[in-house]
Amino acid sequence: MFSKSFRYYKGELYCDSLPVRDIVRAVGTPVYIYSLRQALANLQRLQNAFTDLGAHIHYSAKANGNLSVLRALIEAGAGIDCVSGGEIFRALQAGAQPSQVVLAGVGKTPDELRLAVEQGVGWVNVENVAECAVLDQAAGALGRVQRVALRLNPDVSASTHRYIATGHGGAKFGLAENALRQLLDRQADYPSLRFEGIHIHIGSQLGDTTATAQAAKAALTIARAYPDIRMIDIGGGFPVAYEPGRVLPEPEDFARILTPLLQSFEVILEPGRSIIADAGVLVSTVLYRKEQGGRSFVILDTGMTELLRPALYEAHHEIVPVIVPPDDAPREAVEIVGPVCETTDALAHGRLLSPVAPGDYVAFLTAGAYGAVMASNYNARPRPPEIVVAPDGHTWRVARPRETWDDLIRGET
Ligand SMILES: Cc1ncc(COP(=O)(O)O)c(C=O)c1O
């Protein structure tokens, strides 16, 4: 079993009650398949873990912004954490209440800030002194008062890959404590803003709870000195097990340290991958084998254009055959590579894999987060379809069709 929803049954990979092979035969590869049942269960688990805090979960749309995914999570009570005007548009299209939307991001444009105020988003998380002036002006021009959470850069080192750490002093994210305090002291200079929250997000895929506790304490110290601060937004970052057997803190571990600290505050969480990563797979077909330079290559019809994380972060994804090989088939160490004209288009090096041959299907596990959203048309590759399996586990539908060659040139002259 890879997650509750993706597991082998009778010799093949299933998504809930459906054989993955049946979906793949109908729509081709590469293809993303999401289990809404798993995503909803993940949301429920986080809601349960943080129930004593009454924490409100704003799913981070950047992890997977497919409308069907957003809709299911919104219907189950999630708000949405957005980082662009485009994500606000998606969230609203999916049915989010504007008051349940948070706009965050290190470089929001004046247009995006105006859109947020116009639409009435619940919170804007500000991370720059100059951004306050732009937002204040936008809100003033619209005759509105915007609630703001100031993003603290707590200068802590998160236990994670350096490319996804955001809370250290040298990072581009957040406001240093003194800059943040100065803003709070100068609230009167921003008549159209109400500084009522502190936001922290120290990184993704957090390997322990220590830095989160430090960051929360730093936020609390400030919040206690400014009675108008009534909300603390802890951000996302809850890790998922990309590799079997890897011991990682669970949502309940984070809840255990945060619950006593944040009792008297409204609490927002912005989880992304912990909700959708293990609810999705990317399925690919083996195109060719090649022995070369002492290495054995498996060449797939998917690569960095559909799953960028290995090339971008040296990330690990488990890769499993869709049809279980015979028990006695010895595994071999292979280079698993994509078709894109880049040496970094390698999905795994020296990976032990059951023998696969051209035509076989393989599935990349835990690919529901930061998979489709990071897909590109590089090498003029149409992006794959996204399939959702309904919470009933029995029915599936195309939530986003495969792009066509016409899509690739739409609007070009
Ligand atoms: C501000 C903010 N919130 C939430 C998230 C979601 O993180 P994760 O998917 O690791 O939960 C991110 C990820 O980059 C982020 O930057």
Short mmCIF file of C-alpha atoms and ligand atoms in Angstrom, two decimals:
data_model
loop_
_atom_site.label_atom_id
_atom_site.label_comp_id
_atom_site.label_asym_id
_atom_site.label_seq_id
_atom_site.Cartn_x
_atom_site.Cartn_y
_atom_site.Cartn_z
CA MET A 1 0.00 0.00 0.00
CA PHE A 2 1.43 3.38 -1.02
CA SER A 3 -1.30 5.52 0.45
CA LYS A 4 -4.80 4.51 1.46
CA SER A 5 -5.98 5.22 -2.07
CA PHE A 6 -3.08 3.91 -4.17
CA ARG A 7 -2.27 0.26 -3.60
CA TYR A 8 -1.76 -3.02 -5.36
CA TYR A 9 -4.73 -5.32 -5.57
CA LYS A 10 -4.84 -8.55 -7.55
CA GLY A 11 -1.53 -7.80 -9.19
CA GLU A 12 -2.09 -4.27 -10.32
CA LEU A 13 -2.12 -0.69 -9.11
CA TYR A 14 -5.49 0.67 -8.04
CA CYS A 15 -6.72 4.16 -7.32
CA ASP A 16 -9.43 3.51 -4.75
CA SER A 17 -11.75 0.96 -6.44
CA LEU A 18 -10.43 1.51 -9.96
CA PRO A 19 -7.58 -0.22 -11.76
CA VAL A 20 -5.16 2.50 -12.87
CA ARG A 21 -4.61 0.53 -16.07
CA ASP A 22 -8.25 1.05 -17.12
CA ILE A 23 -7.98 4.82 -16.81
CA VAL A 24 -4.66 4.87 -18.61
CA ARG A 25 -5.96 2.75 -21.47
CA ALA A 26 -8.81 5.22 -21.95
CA VAL A 27 -6.81 8.45 -21.85
CA GLY A 28 -3.21 7.49 -22.68
CA THR A 29 0.01 8.59 -21.01
CA PRO A 30 1.44 10.66 -19.50
CA VAL A 31 -1.48 11.31 -17.19
CA TYR A 32 -2.02 12.63 -13.68
CA ILE A 33 -4.58 10.75 -11.60
CA TYR A 34 -5.92 12.19 -8.35
CA SER A 35 -7.95 10.50 -5.66
CA LEU A 36 -10.36 13.04 -4.21
CA ARG A 37 -11.10 10.54 -1.44
CA GLN A 38 -7.45 10.65 -0.34
CA ALA A 39 -7.26 14.46 -0.58
CA LEU A 40 -10.39 14.81 1.56
CA ALA A 41 -9.07 12.31 4.09
CA ASN A 42 -5.83 14.28 4.33
CA LEU A 43 -7.78 17.51 4.87
CA GLN A 44 -9.89 15.82 7.54
CA ARG A 45 -6.80 14.55 9.32
CA LEU A 46 -5.35 18.07 9.53
CA GLN A 47 -8.69 19.47 10.68
CA ASN A 48 -8.85 16.82 13.40
CA ALA A 49 -5.25 17.34 14.50
CA PHE A 50 -5.77 21.06 14.99
CA THR A 51 -9.32 20.91 16.27
CA ASP A 52 -8.43 22.17 19.76
CA LEU A 53 -7.11 25.36 18.18
CA GLY A 54 -10.12 25.66 15.90
CA ALA A 55 -7.52 26.23 13.19
CA HIS A 56 -8.83 27.11 9.80
CA ILE A 57 -7.23 25.37 6.87
CA HIS A 58 -6.49 27.37 3.78
CA TYR A 59 -5.34 24.83 1.21
CA SER A 60 -2.34 26.13 -0.69
CA ALA A 61 -3.48 26.22 -4.31
CA LYS A 62 0.09 26.39 -5.55
CA ALA A 63 0.48 22.68 -4.78
CA ASN A 64 -2.31 21.72 -7.18
CA GLY A 65 -4.76 24.30 -8.46
CA ASN A 66 -6.98 22.01 -10.52
CA LEU A 67 -10.55 23.31 -10.23
CA SER A 68 -11.95 19.89 -9.33
CA VAL A 69 -9.44 19.53 -6.51
CA LEU A 70 -10.14 23.05 -5.25
CA ARG A 71 -13.89 22.53 -5.46
CA ALA A 72 -13.79 19.31 -3.45
CA LEU A 73 -11.66 20.87 -0.72
CA ILE A 74 -13.73 24.06 -0.59
CA GLU A 75 -16.93 22.01 -0.26
CA ALA A 76 -15.27 20.19 2.64
CA GLY A 77 -14.66 23.48 4.41
CA ALA A 78 -11.20 24.59 3.30
CA GLY A 79 -10.28 28.16 2.50
CA ILE A 80 -7.67 28.78 -0.18
CA ASP A 81 -4.16 30.21 0.10
CA CYS A 82 -3.25 32.02 -3.13
CA VAL A 83 -0.01 33.54 -4.35
CA SER A 84 -1.15 35.35 -7.47
CA GLY A 85 -4.10 36.99 -9.14
CA GLY A 86 -4.42 33.86 -11.25
CA GLU A 87 -4.78 31.70 -8.16
CA ILE A 88 -7.42 34.08 -6.74
CA PHE A 89 -9.29 33.71 -10.04
CA ARG A 90 -9.05 29.92 -9.80
CA ALA A 91 -10.17 29.87 -6.16
CA LEU A 92 -13.21 32.03 -6.89
CA GLN A 93 -14.07 30.02 -10.01
CA ALA A 94 -13.98 26.91 -7.84
CA GLY A 95 -16.51 28.49 -5.47
CA ALA A 96 -14.36 29.86 -2.64
CA GLN A 97 -15.90 32.62 -0.56
CA PRO A 98 -13.60 35.64 -0.99
CA SER A 99 -13.43 35.99 2.80
CA GLN A 100 -11.93 32.48 2.90
CA VAL A 101 -9.09 33.41 0.56
CA VAL A 102 -5.63 34.54 1.66
CA LEU A 103 -3.30 36.31 -0.75
CA ALA A 104 0.39 35.77 0.00
CA GLY A 105 3.56 36.18 -2.04
CA VAL A 106 6.84 38.01 -2.05
CA GLY A 107 6.18 40.07 -5.19
CA LYS A 108 2.53 40.90 -5.61
CA THR A 109 1.83 43.42 -8.35
CA PRO A 110 -0.33 46.51 -7.74
CA ASP A 111 -2.98 44.90 -9.97
CA GLU A 112 -2.98 41.72 -7.88
CA LEU A 113 -3.28 43.73 -4.66
CA ARG A 114 -6.15 45.74 -6.13
CA LEU A 115 -7.89 42.56 -7.26
CA ALA A 116 -7.56 41.11 -3.77
CA VAL A 117 -9.15 44.16 -2.15
CA GLU A 118 -11.84 44.45 -4.82
CA GLN A 119 -12.82 40.82 -4.37
CA GLY A 120 -12.80 41.14 -0.59
CA VAL A 121 -10.20 38.47 0.25
CA GLY A 122 -10.00 37.68 3.96
CA TRP A 123 -6.34 38.39 4.48
CA VAL A 124 -3.44 39.80 2.53
CA ASN A 125 -0.13 38.53 3.87
CA VAL A 126 2.32 41.37 3.37
CA GLU A 127 6.06 40.85 3.25
CA ASN A 128 7.49 44.19 2.25
CA VAL A 129 7.28 47.69 3.75
CA ALA A 130 6.72 49.26 0.33
CA GLU A 131 3.95 46.75 -0.41
CA CYS A 132 1.99 48.22 2.54
CA ALA A 133 1.92 51.58 0.82
CA VAL A 134 0.72 50.06 -2.47
CA LEU A 135 -1.95 48.01 -0.71
CA ASP A 136 -3.05 50.95 1.44
CA GLN A 137 -3.46 53.08 -1.65
CA ALA A 138 -5.41 50.37 -3.49
CA ALA A 139 -7.75 49.85 -0.53
CA GLY A 140 -8.17 53.61 0.00
CA ALA A 141 -9.05 54.15 -3.67
CA LEU A 142 -11.75 51.48 -3.37
CA GLY A 143 -13.03 52.90 -0.08
CA ARG A 144 -12.22 49.63 1.71
CA VAL A 145 -10.23 48.64 4.76
CA GLN A 146 -8.10 45.51 4.18
CA ARG A 147 -7.11 43.04 6.89
CA VAL A 148 -3.40 42.33 6.80
CA ALA A 149 -1.11 39.70 8.26
CA LEU A 150 2.54 40.70 8.27
CA ARG A 151 4.84 37.87 7.28
CA LEU A 152 7.65 37.48 9.79
CA ASN A 153 11.00 36.19 8.69
CA PRO A 154 11.86 34.54 12.02
CA ASP A 155 15.45 33.77 11.02
CA VAL A 156 15.23 30.07 11.82
CA SER A 157 16.74 27.20 9.89
CA ALA A 158 14.11 24.72 8.85
CA SER A 159 15.20 21.11 8.58
CA THR A 160 14.57 20.66 4.87
CA HIS A 161 16.20 20.92 1.45
CA ARG A 162 17.85 24.31 1.12
CA TYR A 163 15.81 25.11 -1.99
CA ILE A 164 12.54 24.95 -0.06
CA ALA A 165 13.62 26.66 3.19
CA THR A 166 12.12 30.14 3.53
CA GLY A 167 12.55 31.22 7.17
CA HIS A 168 16.29 31.93 7.41
CA GLY A 169 17.55 35.51 7.67
CA GLY A 170 19.06 35.57 4.17
CA ALA A 171 15.86 34.40 2.46
CA LYS A 172 13.86 36.76 0.25
CA PHE A 173 10.72 35.98 2.23
CA GLY A 174 9.04 37.89 5.02
CA LEU A 175 9.93 40.92 7.10
CA ALA A 176 12.76 40.98 9.60
CA GLU A 177 11.47 41.42 13.13
CA ASN A 178 12.52 45.06 13.46
CA ALA A 179 10.92 46.02 10.11
CA LEU A 180 7.74 44.22 11.11
CA ARG A 181 7.60 45.94 14.50
CA GLN A 182 8.16 49.33 12.85
CA LEU A 183 5.17 48.69 10.60
CA LEU A 184 3.03 47.78 13.59
CA ASP A 185 4.17 50.95 15.35
CA ARG A 186 3.21 52.96 12.27
CA GLN A 187 -0.25 51.46 11.75
CA ALA A 188 -1.66 55.01 11.74
CA ASP A 189 0.26 55.73 8.51
CA TYR A 190 -1.88 53.11 6.74
CA PRO A 191 -5.47 54.18 7.30
CA SER A 192 -6.88 51.66 4.84
CA LEU A 193 -5.10 48.65 6.36
CA ARG A 194 -5.64 46.82 9.63
CA PHE A 195 -2.60 44.94 10.84
CA GLU A 196 -4.28 42.09 12.69
CA GLY A 197 -2.22 39.01 11.97
CA ILE A 198 1.28 37.58 11.82
CA HIS A 199 2.17 35.07 9.15
CA ILE A 200 5.06 32.62 9.20
CA HIS A 201 5.97 29.94 6.70
CA ILE A 202 9.48 28.68 7.27
CA GLY A 203 9.64 26.14 4.47
CA SER A 204 8.19 23.03 2.94
CA GLN A 205 8.66 19.36 3.73
CA LEU A 206 9.74 20.21 7.31
CA GLY A 207 11.85 17.43 8.82
CA ASP A 208 11.19 18.32 12.47
CA THR A 209 8.98 20.55 14.58
CA THR A 210 11.78 22.48 16.30
CA ALA A 211 12.10 25.37 13.89
CA THR A 212 8.31 25.70 13.66
CA ALA A 213 8.10 26.01 17.45
CA GLN A 214 10.86 28.64 17.42
CA ALA A 215 9.11 30.60 14.68
CA ALA A 216 5.74 30.41 16.43
CA LYS A 217 7.32 31.68 19.65
CA ALA A 218 8.93 34.56 17.78
CA ALA A 219 5.54 35.46 16.29
CA LEU A 220 3.91 35.21 19.72
CA THR A 221 6.43 37.51 21.36
CA ILE A 222 5.53 40.19 18.85
CA ALA A 223 1.81 39.46 18.93
CA ARG A 224 1.66 39.82 22.72
CA ALA A 225 3.11 43.33 22.47
CA TYR A 226 0.44 44.44 19.97
CA PRO A 227 -3.09 43.73 21.17
CA ASP A 228 -4.57 44.27 17.71
CA ILE A 229 -2.87 41.07 16.52
CA ARG A 230 -5.48 38.35 16.89
CA MET A 231 -4.49 35.86 14.16
CA ILE A 232 -1.40 33.77 13.58
CA ASP A 233 -0.96 32.05 10.24
CA ILE A 234 1.51 29.20 10.58
CA GLY A 235 1.86 28.58 6.83
CA GLY A 236 2.20 25.11 5.35
CA GLY A 237 5.16 22.78 5.17
CA PHE A 238 3.81 19.58 6.77
CA PRO A 239 5.94 16.86 5.20
CA VAL A 240 4.95 13.80 3.21
CA ALA A 241 6.84 10.51 2.90
CA TYR A 242 8.26 10.53 -0.60
CA GLU A 243 10.49 7.60 0.39
CA PRO A 244 9.11 4.61 2.24
CA GLY A 245 10.37 4.22 5.77
CA ARG A 246 11.43 7.85 6.13
CA VAL A 247 10.49 9.03 9.63
CA LEU A 248 8.89 12.46 9.51
CA PRO A 249 6.83 14.50 11.94
CA GLU A 250 3.09 13.94 11.59
CA PRO A 251 0.45 16.71 11.57
CA GLU A 252 -0.39 15.64 15.14
CA ASP A 253 3.21 16.34 16.21
CA PHE A 254 2.96 19.89 14.92
CA ALA A 255 -0.45 20.27 16.56
CA ARG A 256 0.97 19.06 19.90
CA ILE A 257 3.59 21.81 20.02
CA LEU A 258 1.46 24.58 18.51
CA THR A 259 -1.79 24.03 20.43
CA PRO A 260 -0.56 25.20 23.84
CA LEU A 261 1.28 28.14 22.29
CA LEU A 262 -1.49 29.59 20.16
CA GLN A 263 -4.53 29.11 22.39
CA SER A 264 -5.67 32.70 22.49
CA PHE A 265 -5.31 33.36 18.76
CA GLU A 266 -7.28 32.66 15.64
CA VAL A 267 -5.07 30.21 13.72
CA ILE A 268 -4.74 29.66 9.99
CA LEU A 269 -2.75 26.87 8.33
CA GLU A 270 -1.74 26.78 4.65
CA PRO A 271 -0.96 23.14 3.87
CA GLY A 272 -0.42 22.18 0.26
CA ARG A 273 1.48 18.95 -0.30
CA SER A 274 0.27 17.26 2.87
CA ILE A 275 -3.23 17.38 1.38
CA ILE A 276 -2.64 16.51 -2.24
CA ALA A 277 0.80 14.90 -2.73
CA ASP A 278 -0.08 11.30 -1.87
CA ALA A 279 -3.49 11.74 -3.49
CA GLY A 280 -1.90 11.82 -6.94
CA VAL A 281 0.22 9.77 -9.32
CA LEU A 282 1.73 10.49 -12.70
CA VAL A 283 1.57 7.48 -15.02
CA SER A 284 3.96 7.07 -17.91
CA THR A 285 4.77 4.52 -20.59
CA VAL A 286 8.23 3.04 -21.07
CA LEU A 287 9.33 3.99 -24.59
CA TYR A 288 12.76 2.39 -24.88
CA ARG A 289 15.60 0.69 -23.07
CA LYS A 290 19.24 1.49 -23.78
CA GLU A 291 22.53 0.16 -22.39
CA GLN A 292 25.26 2.75 -22.63
CA GLY A 293 28.40 3.87 -20.78
CA GLY A 294 27.99 1.09 -18.25
CA ARG A 295 24.47 2.23 -17.43
CA SER A 296 21.06 0.86 -18.13
CA PHE A 297 18.54 3.50 -19.23
CA VAL A 298 14.76 3.35 -19.06
CA ILE A 299 13.40 6.06 -21.34
CA LEU A 300 9.87 7.23 -20.55
CA ASP A 301 7.24 9.32 -22.30
CA THR A 302 7.28 11.69 -19.34
CA GLY A 303 10.02 13.85 -17.89
CA MET A 304 10.87 17.16 -16.32
CA THR A 305 8.09 18.86 -18.29
CA GLU A 306 5.49 16.90 -16.31
CA LEU A 307 7.39 16.29 -13.05
CA LEU A 308 9.95 18.98 -12.46
CA ARG A 309 10.76 18.22 -8.84
CA PRO A 310 13.62 15.75 -9.45
CA ALA A 311 15.39 18.22 -11.78
CA LEU A 312 14.55 21.26 -9.64
CA TYR A 313 15.17 19.93 -6.12
CA GLU A 314 16.85 16.57 -6.65
CA ALA A 315 13.57 15.27 -5.28
CA HIS A 316 12.82 11.58 -4.88
CA HIS A 317 9.61 9.99 -6.17
CA GLU A 318 8.91 6.30 -5.83
CA ILE A 319 8.40 4.73 -9.25
CA VAL A 320 6.39 1.53 -9.40
CA PRO A 321 5.10 -0.69 -12.19
CA VAL A 322 1.36 -0.45 -12.78
CA ILE A 323 1.21 -4.22 -13.28
CA VAL A 324 3.02 -6.15 -10.55
CA PRO A 325 5.86 -8.20 -12.03
CA PRO A 326 6.27 -11.89 -11.15
CA ASP A 327 7.66 -12.47 -7.66
CA ASP A 328 10.94 -13.87 -8.91
CA ALA A 329 11.71 -10.97 -11.28
CA PRO A 330 15.02 -9.56 -10.02
CA ARG A 331 15.15 -5.78 -9.64
CA GLU A 332 17.82 -3.89 -11.57
CA ALA A 333 19.51 -0.54 -11.03
CA VAL A 334 18.49 1.80 -13.82
CA GLU A 335 18.65 5.42 -14.90
CA ILE A 336 15.07 6.55 -15.38
CA VAL A 337 15.01 9.41 -17.84
CA GLY A 338 12.57 11.50 -19.83
CA PRO A 339 12.41 12.51 -23.49
CA VAL A 340 13.29 16.18 -23.00
CA CYS A 341 16.49 17.51 -24.53
CA GLU A 342 18.22 18.25 -21.22
CA THR A 343 20.71 16.17 -19.28
CA THR A 344 18.85 17.12 -16.08
CA ASP A 345 15.75 15.42 -17.49
CA ALA A 346 16.43 12.41 -15.29
CA LEU A 347 13.78 11.22 -12.88
CA ALA A 348 15.90 8.80 -10.88
CA HIS A 349 19.51 7.66 -10.88
CA GLY A 350 20.58 4.12 -10.08
CA ARG A 351 17.03 3.25 -9.02
CA LEU A 352 16.23 -0.38 -8.25
CA LEU A 353 13.25 -1.20 -10.44
CA SER A 354 11.52 -4.41 -11.41
CA PRO A 355 12.32 -5.23 -15.01
CA VAL A 356 10.31 -3.08 -17.41
CA ALA A 357 10.03 -3.24 -21.17
CA PRO A 358 8.77 -0.84 -23.83
CA GLY A 359 5.01 -0.48 -23.55
CA ASP A 360 4.90 -1.04 -19.79
CA TYR A 361 3.24 1.53 -17.57
CA VAL A 362 5.02 2.96 -14.53
CA ALA A 363 3.55 5.27 -11.89
CA PHE A 364 5.31 8.08 -10.07
CA LEU A 365 3.88 8.13 -6.58
CA THR A 366 3.21 11.18 -4.41
CA ALA A 367 3.00 13.32 -7.53
CA GLY A 368 -0.25 15.12 -6.72
CA ALA A 369 1.56 18.19 -5.38
CA TYR A 370 3.87 20.39 -7.41
CA GLY A 371 3.42 18.09 -10.41
CA ALA A 372 0.83 19.38 -12.88
CA VAL A 373 1.15 22.95 -11.59
CA MET A 374 4.83 23.00 -12.52
CA ALA A 375 4.30 21.35 -15.91
CA SER A 376 5.48 23.26 -18.94
CA ASN A 377 5.27 23.15 -22.72
CA TYR A 378 9.06 23.04 -23.09
CA ASN A 379 10.05 21.11 -26.23
CA ALA A 380 6.48 21.91 -27.42
CA ARG A 381 5.08 19.12 -25.30
CA PRO A 382 1.32 19.34 -24.70
CA ARG A 383 0.54 19.06 -21.00
CA PRO A 384 -1.08 15.80 -19.86
CA PRO A 385 -4.67 15.41 -18.76
CA GLU A 386 -5.66 15.46 -15.12
CA ILE A 387 -8.09 12.77 -14.02
CA VAL A 388 -10.03 12.80 -10.78
CA VAL A 389 -11.42 9.73 -9.12
CA ALA A 390 -14.53 10.77 -7.21
CA PRO A 391 -14.80 10.34 -3.43
CA ASP A 392 -17.02 7.30 -4.07
CA GLY A 393 -13.85 5.62 -5.39
CA HIS A 394 -15.70 4.11 -8.36
CA THR A 395 -16.09 6.88 -10.90
CA TRP A 396 -13.55 8.96 -12.69
CA ARG A 397 -13.60 11.87 -15.09
CA VAL A 398 -11.26 14.11 -17.03
CA ALA A 399 -10.82 17.21 -14.88
CA ARG A 400 -8.55 18.84 -17.44
CA PRO A 401 -8.09 17.45 -20.95
CA ARG A 402 -4.78 16.70 -22.59
CA GLU A 403 -3.53 19.75 -24.43
CA THR A 404 -3.48 19.57 -28.20
CA TRP A 405 -1.02 20.94 -30.70
CA ASP A 406 -3.54 23.69 -31.41
CA ASP A 407 -3.38 24.64 -27.73
CA LEU A 408 0.37 25.03 -28.15
CA ILE A 409 0.04 27.81 -30.73
CA ARG A 410 -3.20 29.44 -29.51
CA GLY A 411 -2.98 33.21 -29.75
CA GLU A 412 0.31 33.23 -31.65
CA THR A 413 0.54 35.17 -34.89
C1 LIG B 1 3.52 30.96 2.06
C2 LIG B 1 3.32 29.52 1.76
N1 LIG B 1 2.29 28.87 2.35
C3 LIG B 1 2.07 27.56 2.12
C4 LIG B 1 2.88 26.83 1.26
C5 LIG B 1 2.56 25.37 1.04
O1 LIG B 1 3.61 24.58 1.44
P1 LIG B 1 3.43 22.99 1.49
O2 LIG B 1 2.93 22.57 0.16
O3 LIG B 1 4.78 22.47 1.77
O4 LIG B 1 2.46 22.69 2.57
C6 LIG B 1 3.97 27.45 0.65
C7 LIG B 1 4.85 26.70 -0.25
O5 LIG B 1 5.71 27.18 -0.90
C8 LIG B 1 4.18 28.84 0.89
O6 LIG B 1 5.19 29.49 0.31
#
